[in-house]
PDB file of C-alpha atoms in Angstrom:
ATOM      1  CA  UNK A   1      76.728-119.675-134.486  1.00  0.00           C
ATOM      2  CA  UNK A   2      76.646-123.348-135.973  1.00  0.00           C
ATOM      3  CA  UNK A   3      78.274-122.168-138.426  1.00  0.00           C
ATOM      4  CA  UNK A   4      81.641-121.411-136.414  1.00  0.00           C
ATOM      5  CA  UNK A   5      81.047-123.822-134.020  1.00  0.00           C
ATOM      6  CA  UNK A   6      80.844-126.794-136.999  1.00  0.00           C
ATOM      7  CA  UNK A   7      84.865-127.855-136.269  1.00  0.00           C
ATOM      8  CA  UNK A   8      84.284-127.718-132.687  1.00  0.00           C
ATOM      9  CA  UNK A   9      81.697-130.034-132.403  1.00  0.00           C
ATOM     10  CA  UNK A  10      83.506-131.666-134.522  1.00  0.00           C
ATOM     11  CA  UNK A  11      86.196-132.590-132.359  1.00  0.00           C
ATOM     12  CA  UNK A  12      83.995-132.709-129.237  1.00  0.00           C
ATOM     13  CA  UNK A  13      81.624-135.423-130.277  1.00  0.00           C
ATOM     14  CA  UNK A  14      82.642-139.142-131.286  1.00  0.00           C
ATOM     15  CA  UNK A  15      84.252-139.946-134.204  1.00  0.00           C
ATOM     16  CA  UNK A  16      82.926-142.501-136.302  1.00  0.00           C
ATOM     17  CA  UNK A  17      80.485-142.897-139.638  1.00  0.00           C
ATOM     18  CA  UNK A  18      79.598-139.765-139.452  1.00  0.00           C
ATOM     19  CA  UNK A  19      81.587-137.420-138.702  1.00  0.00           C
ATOM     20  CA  UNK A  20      82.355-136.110-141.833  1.00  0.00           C
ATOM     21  CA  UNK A  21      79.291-134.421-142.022  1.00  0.00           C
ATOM     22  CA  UNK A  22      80.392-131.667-139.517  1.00  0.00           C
ATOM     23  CA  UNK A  23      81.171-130.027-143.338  1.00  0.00           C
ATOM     24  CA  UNK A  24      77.865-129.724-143.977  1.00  0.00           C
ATOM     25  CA  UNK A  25      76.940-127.546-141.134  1.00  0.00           C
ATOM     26  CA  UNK A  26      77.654-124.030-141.964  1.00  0.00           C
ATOM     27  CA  UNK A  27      75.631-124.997-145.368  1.00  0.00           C
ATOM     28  CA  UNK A  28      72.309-126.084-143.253  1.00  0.00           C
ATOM     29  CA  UNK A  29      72.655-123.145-141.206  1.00  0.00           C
ATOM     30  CA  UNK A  30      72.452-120.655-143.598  1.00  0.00           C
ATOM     31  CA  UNK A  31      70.174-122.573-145.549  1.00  0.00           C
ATOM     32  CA  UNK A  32      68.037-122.726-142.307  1.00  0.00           C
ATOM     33  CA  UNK A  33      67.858-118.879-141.806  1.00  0.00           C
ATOM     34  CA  UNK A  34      67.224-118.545-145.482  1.00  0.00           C
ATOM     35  CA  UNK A  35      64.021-120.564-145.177  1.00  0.00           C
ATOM     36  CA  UNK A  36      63.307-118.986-141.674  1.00  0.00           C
ATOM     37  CA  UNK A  37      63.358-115.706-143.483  1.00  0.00           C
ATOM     38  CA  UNK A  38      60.648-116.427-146.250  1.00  0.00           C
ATOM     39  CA  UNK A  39      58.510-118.490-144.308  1.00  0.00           C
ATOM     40  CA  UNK A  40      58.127-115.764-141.589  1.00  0.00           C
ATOM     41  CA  UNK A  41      58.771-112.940-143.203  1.00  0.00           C
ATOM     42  CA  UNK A  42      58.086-112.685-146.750  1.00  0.00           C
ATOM     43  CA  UNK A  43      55.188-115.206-147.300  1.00  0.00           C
ATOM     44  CA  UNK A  44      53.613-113.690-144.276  1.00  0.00           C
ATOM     45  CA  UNK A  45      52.838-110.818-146.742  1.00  0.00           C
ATOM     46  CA  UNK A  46      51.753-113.265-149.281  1.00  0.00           C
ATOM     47  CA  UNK A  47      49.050-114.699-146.428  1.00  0.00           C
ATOM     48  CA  UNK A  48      48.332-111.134-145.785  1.00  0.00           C
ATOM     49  CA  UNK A  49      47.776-110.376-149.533  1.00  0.00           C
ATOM     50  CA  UNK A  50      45.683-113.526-149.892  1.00  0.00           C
ATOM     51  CA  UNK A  51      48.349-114.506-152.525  1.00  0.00           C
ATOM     52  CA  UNK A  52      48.514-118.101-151.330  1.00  0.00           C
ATOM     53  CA  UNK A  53      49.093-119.774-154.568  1.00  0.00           C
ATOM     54  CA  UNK A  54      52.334-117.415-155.026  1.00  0.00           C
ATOM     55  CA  UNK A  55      53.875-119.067-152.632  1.00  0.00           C
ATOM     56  CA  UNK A  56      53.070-122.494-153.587  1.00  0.00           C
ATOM     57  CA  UNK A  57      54.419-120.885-157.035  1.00  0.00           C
ATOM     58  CA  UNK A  58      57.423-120.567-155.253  1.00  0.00           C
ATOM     59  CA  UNK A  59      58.070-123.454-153.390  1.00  0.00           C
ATOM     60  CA  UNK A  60      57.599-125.627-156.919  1.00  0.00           C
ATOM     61  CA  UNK A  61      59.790-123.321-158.681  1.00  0.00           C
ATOM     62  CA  UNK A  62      62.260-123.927-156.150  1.00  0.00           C
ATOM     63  CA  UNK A  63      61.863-127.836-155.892  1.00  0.00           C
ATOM     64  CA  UNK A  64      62.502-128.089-159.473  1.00  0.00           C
ATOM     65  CA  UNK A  65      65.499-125.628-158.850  1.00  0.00           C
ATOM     66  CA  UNK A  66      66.958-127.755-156.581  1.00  0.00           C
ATOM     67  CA  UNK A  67      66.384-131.085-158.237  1.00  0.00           C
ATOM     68  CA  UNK A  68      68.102-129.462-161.297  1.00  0.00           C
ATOM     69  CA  UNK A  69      71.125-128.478-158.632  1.00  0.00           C
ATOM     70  CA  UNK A  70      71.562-131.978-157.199  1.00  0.00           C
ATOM     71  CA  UNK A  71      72.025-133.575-160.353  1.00  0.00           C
ATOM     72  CA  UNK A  72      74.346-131.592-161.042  1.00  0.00           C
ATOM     73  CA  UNK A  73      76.287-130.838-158.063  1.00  0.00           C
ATOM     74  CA  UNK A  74      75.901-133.795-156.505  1.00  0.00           C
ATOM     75  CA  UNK A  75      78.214-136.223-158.557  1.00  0.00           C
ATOM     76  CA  UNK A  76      80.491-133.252-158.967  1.00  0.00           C
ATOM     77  CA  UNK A  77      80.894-132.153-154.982  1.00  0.00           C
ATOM     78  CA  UNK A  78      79.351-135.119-153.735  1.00  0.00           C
ATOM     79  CA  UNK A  79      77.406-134.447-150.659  1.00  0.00           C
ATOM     80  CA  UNK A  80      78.346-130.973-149.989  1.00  0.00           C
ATOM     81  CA  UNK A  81      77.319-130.292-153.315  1.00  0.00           C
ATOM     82  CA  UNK A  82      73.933-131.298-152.253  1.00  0.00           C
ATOM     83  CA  UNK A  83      73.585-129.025-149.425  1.00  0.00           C
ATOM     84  CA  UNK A  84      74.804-126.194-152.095  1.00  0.00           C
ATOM     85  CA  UNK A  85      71.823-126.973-153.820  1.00  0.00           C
ATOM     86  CA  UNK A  86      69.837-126.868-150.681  1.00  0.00           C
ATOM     87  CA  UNK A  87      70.833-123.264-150.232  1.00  0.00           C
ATOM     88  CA  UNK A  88      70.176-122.853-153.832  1.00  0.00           C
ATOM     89  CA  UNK A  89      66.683-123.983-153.474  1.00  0.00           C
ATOM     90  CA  UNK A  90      66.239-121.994-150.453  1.00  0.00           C
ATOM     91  CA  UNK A  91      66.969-118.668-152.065  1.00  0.00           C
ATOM     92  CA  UNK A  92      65.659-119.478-155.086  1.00  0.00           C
ATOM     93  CA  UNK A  93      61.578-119.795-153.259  1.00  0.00           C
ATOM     94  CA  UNK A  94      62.926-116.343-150.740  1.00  0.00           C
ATOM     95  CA  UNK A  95      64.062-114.599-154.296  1.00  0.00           C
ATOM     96  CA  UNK A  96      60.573-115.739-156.016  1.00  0.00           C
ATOM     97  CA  UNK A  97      58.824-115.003-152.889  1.00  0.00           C
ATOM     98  CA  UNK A  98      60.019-111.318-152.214  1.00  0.00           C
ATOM     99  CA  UNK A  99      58.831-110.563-155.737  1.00  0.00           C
ATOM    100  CA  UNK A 100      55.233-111.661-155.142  1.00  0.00           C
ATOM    101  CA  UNK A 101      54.950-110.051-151.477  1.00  0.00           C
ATOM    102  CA  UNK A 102      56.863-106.242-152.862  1.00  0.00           C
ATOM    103  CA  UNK A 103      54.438-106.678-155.790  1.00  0.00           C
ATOM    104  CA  UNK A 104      50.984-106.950-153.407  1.00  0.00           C
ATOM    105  CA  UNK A 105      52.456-106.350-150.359  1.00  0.00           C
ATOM    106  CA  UNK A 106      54.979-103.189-148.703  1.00  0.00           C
ATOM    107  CA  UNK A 107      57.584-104.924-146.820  1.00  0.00           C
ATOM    108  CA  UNK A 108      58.669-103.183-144.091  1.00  0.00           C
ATOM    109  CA  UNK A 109      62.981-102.755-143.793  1.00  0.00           C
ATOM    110  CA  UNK A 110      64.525-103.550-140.669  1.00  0.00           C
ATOM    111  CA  UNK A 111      65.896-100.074-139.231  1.00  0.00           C
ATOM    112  CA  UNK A 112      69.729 -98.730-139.540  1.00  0.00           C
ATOM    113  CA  UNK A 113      69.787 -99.639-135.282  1.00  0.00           C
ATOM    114  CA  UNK A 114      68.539-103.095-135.871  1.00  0.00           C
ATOM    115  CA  UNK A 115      70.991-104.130-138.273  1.00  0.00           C
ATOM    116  CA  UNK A 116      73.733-102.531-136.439  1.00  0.00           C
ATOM    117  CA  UNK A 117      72.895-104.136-133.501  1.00  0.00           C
ATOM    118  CA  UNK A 118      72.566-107.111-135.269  1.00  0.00           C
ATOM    119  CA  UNK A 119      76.081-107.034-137.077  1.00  0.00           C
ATOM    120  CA  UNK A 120      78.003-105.447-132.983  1.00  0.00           C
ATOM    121  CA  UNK A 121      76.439-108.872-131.569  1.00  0.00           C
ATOM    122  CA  UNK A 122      77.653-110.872-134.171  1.00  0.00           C
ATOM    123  CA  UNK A 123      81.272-109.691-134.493  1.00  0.00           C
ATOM    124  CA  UNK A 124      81.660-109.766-130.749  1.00  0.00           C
ATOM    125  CA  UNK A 125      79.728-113.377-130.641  1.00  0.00           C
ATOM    126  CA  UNK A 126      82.289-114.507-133.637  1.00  0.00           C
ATOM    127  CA  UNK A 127      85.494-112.956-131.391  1.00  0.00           C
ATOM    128  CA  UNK A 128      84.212-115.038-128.511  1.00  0.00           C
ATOM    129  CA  UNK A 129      83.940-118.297-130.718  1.00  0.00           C
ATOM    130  CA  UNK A 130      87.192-117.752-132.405  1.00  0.00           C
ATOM    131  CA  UNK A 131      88.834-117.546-129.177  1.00  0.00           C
ATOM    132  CA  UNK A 132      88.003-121.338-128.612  1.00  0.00           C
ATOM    133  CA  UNK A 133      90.811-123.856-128.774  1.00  0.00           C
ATOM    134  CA  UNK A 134      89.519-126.581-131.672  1.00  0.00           C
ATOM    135  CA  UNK A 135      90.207-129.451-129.540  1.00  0.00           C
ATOM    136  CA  UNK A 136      88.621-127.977-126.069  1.00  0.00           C
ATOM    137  CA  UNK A 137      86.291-130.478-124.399  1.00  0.00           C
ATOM    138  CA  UNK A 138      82.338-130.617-124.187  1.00  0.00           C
ATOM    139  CA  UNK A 139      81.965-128.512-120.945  1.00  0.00           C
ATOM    140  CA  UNK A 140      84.442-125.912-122.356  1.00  0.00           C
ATOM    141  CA  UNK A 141      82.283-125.417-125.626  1.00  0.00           C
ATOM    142  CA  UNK A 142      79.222-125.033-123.591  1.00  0.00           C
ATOM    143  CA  UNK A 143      80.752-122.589-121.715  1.00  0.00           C
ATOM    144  CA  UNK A 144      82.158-121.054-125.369  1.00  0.00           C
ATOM    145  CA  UNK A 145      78.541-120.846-126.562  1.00  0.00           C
ATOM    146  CA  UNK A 146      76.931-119.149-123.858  1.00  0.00           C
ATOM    147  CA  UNK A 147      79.623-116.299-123.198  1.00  0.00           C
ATOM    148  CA  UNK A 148      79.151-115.837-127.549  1.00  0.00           C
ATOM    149  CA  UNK A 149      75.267-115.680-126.599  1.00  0.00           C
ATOM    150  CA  UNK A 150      76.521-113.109-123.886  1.00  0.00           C
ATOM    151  CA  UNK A 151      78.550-111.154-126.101  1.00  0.00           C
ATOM    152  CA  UNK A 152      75.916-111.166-128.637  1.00  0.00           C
ATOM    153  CA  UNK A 153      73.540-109.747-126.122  1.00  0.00           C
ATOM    154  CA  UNK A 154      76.097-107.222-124.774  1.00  0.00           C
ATOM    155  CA  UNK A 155      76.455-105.586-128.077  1.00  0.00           C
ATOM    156  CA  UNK A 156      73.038-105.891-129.642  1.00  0.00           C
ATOM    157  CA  UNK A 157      71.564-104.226-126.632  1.00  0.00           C
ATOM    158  CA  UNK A 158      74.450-101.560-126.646  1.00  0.00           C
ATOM    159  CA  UNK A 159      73.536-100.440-129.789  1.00  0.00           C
ATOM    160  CA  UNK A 160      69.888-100.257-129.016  1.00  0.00           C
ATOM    161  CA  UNK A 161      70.351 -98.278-125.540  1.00  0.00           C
ATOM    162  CA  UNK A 162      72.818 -95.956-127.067  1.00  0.00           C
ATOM    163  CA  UNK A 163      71.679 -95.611-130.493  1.00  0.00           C
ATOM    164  CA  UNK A 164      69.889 -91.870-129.563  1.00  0.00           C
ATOM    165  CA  UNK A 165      72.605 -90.811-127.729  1.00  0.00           C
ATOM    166  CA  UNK A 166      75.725 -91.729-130.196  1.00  0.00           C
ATOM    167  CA  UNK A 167      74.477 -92.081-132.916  1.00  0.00           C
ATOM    168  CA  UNK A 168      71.509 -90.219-133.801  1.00  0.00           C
ATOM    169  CA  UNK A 169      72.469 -86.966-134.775  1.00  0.00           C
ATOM    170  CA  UNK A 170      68.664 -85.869-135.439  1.00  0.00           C
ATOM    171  CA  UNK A 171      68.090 -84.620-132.145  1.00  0.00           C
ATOM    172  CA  UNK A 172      64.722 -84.624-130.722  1.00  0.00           C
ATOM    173  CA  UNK A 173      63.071 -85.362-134.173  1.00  0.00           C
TER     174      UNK A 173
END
């Protein structure tokens, strides 16, 4: 959602020193739910597995990773090349992570009716947020955002309610 939203808030909020770094946001969200991810998910195996020292493995692995990546994306992209290497980082310690929690650990798949649901509320959350004018004013974006939280809503729990009855072909099993 920050993500689309970055060039709308953008153009809602003063412009001054820094609003250039609206550019940034699409590259802190993602790297955001890549670190949400492996700190919740995948090193919660490694806790489970008593393989604590895997993920501080990790998480050095990943520093260096990213220290390496701002040198040498930073002088090159300048500050959007640093958030680059923040995503870099970030999926660099999930990547080394996943391979220490499937190696001591089973980690469990999300199911074929979460991810659809997942993917129906996004692409009717991203119609609703495409739909808003760039230059619309604060209480118009609020209002943006919570009918795309509506719309997400509306089709994840569409898919859930009427995954047995469209979509499961199994029958009773």
């Amino acid at each position: 959602a920050a993500s689309m939203l970055s060039s709308h808030l953008g153009s809602v909020l003063p412009q001054g020193k820094y609003s250039t770094g609206f550019i940034l946001i699409p590259y802190i969200a993602a790297a955001a739910v890549i670190n949400v991810v492996r700190s919740t998910y995948v090193d919660l195996a490694l806790h489970l597995s008593k393989r604590v020292a895997w993920i501080a493995g990790a998480l050095f692995l990943a520093l260096g990773v990213g220290v390496v990546a701002n040198i040498a994306l930073l002088p090159w992209l300048g500050i959007k090349g640093s958030a680059i290497a923040l995503c870099v980082c970030y999926l660099v310690a999930l990547a080394t992570s996943t391979i220490g929690a499937r190696k001591y650990h089973p980690l469990p798949m999300p199911s074929g009716r979460d991810v659809a649901g997942i993917l129906c509320g996004l692409v009717l959350m991203a119609a609703v947020f495409s739909s808003l004018p760039s230059d619309a004013g604060l209480a118009y974006l609020i209002g943006g955002v919570v009918a795309g939280g509506l719309a997400y809503a509306v089709g994840f729990g569409f898919v859930l309610l009427s995954w047995r009855k469209f979509w499961w072909h199994g029958g009773g099993r």
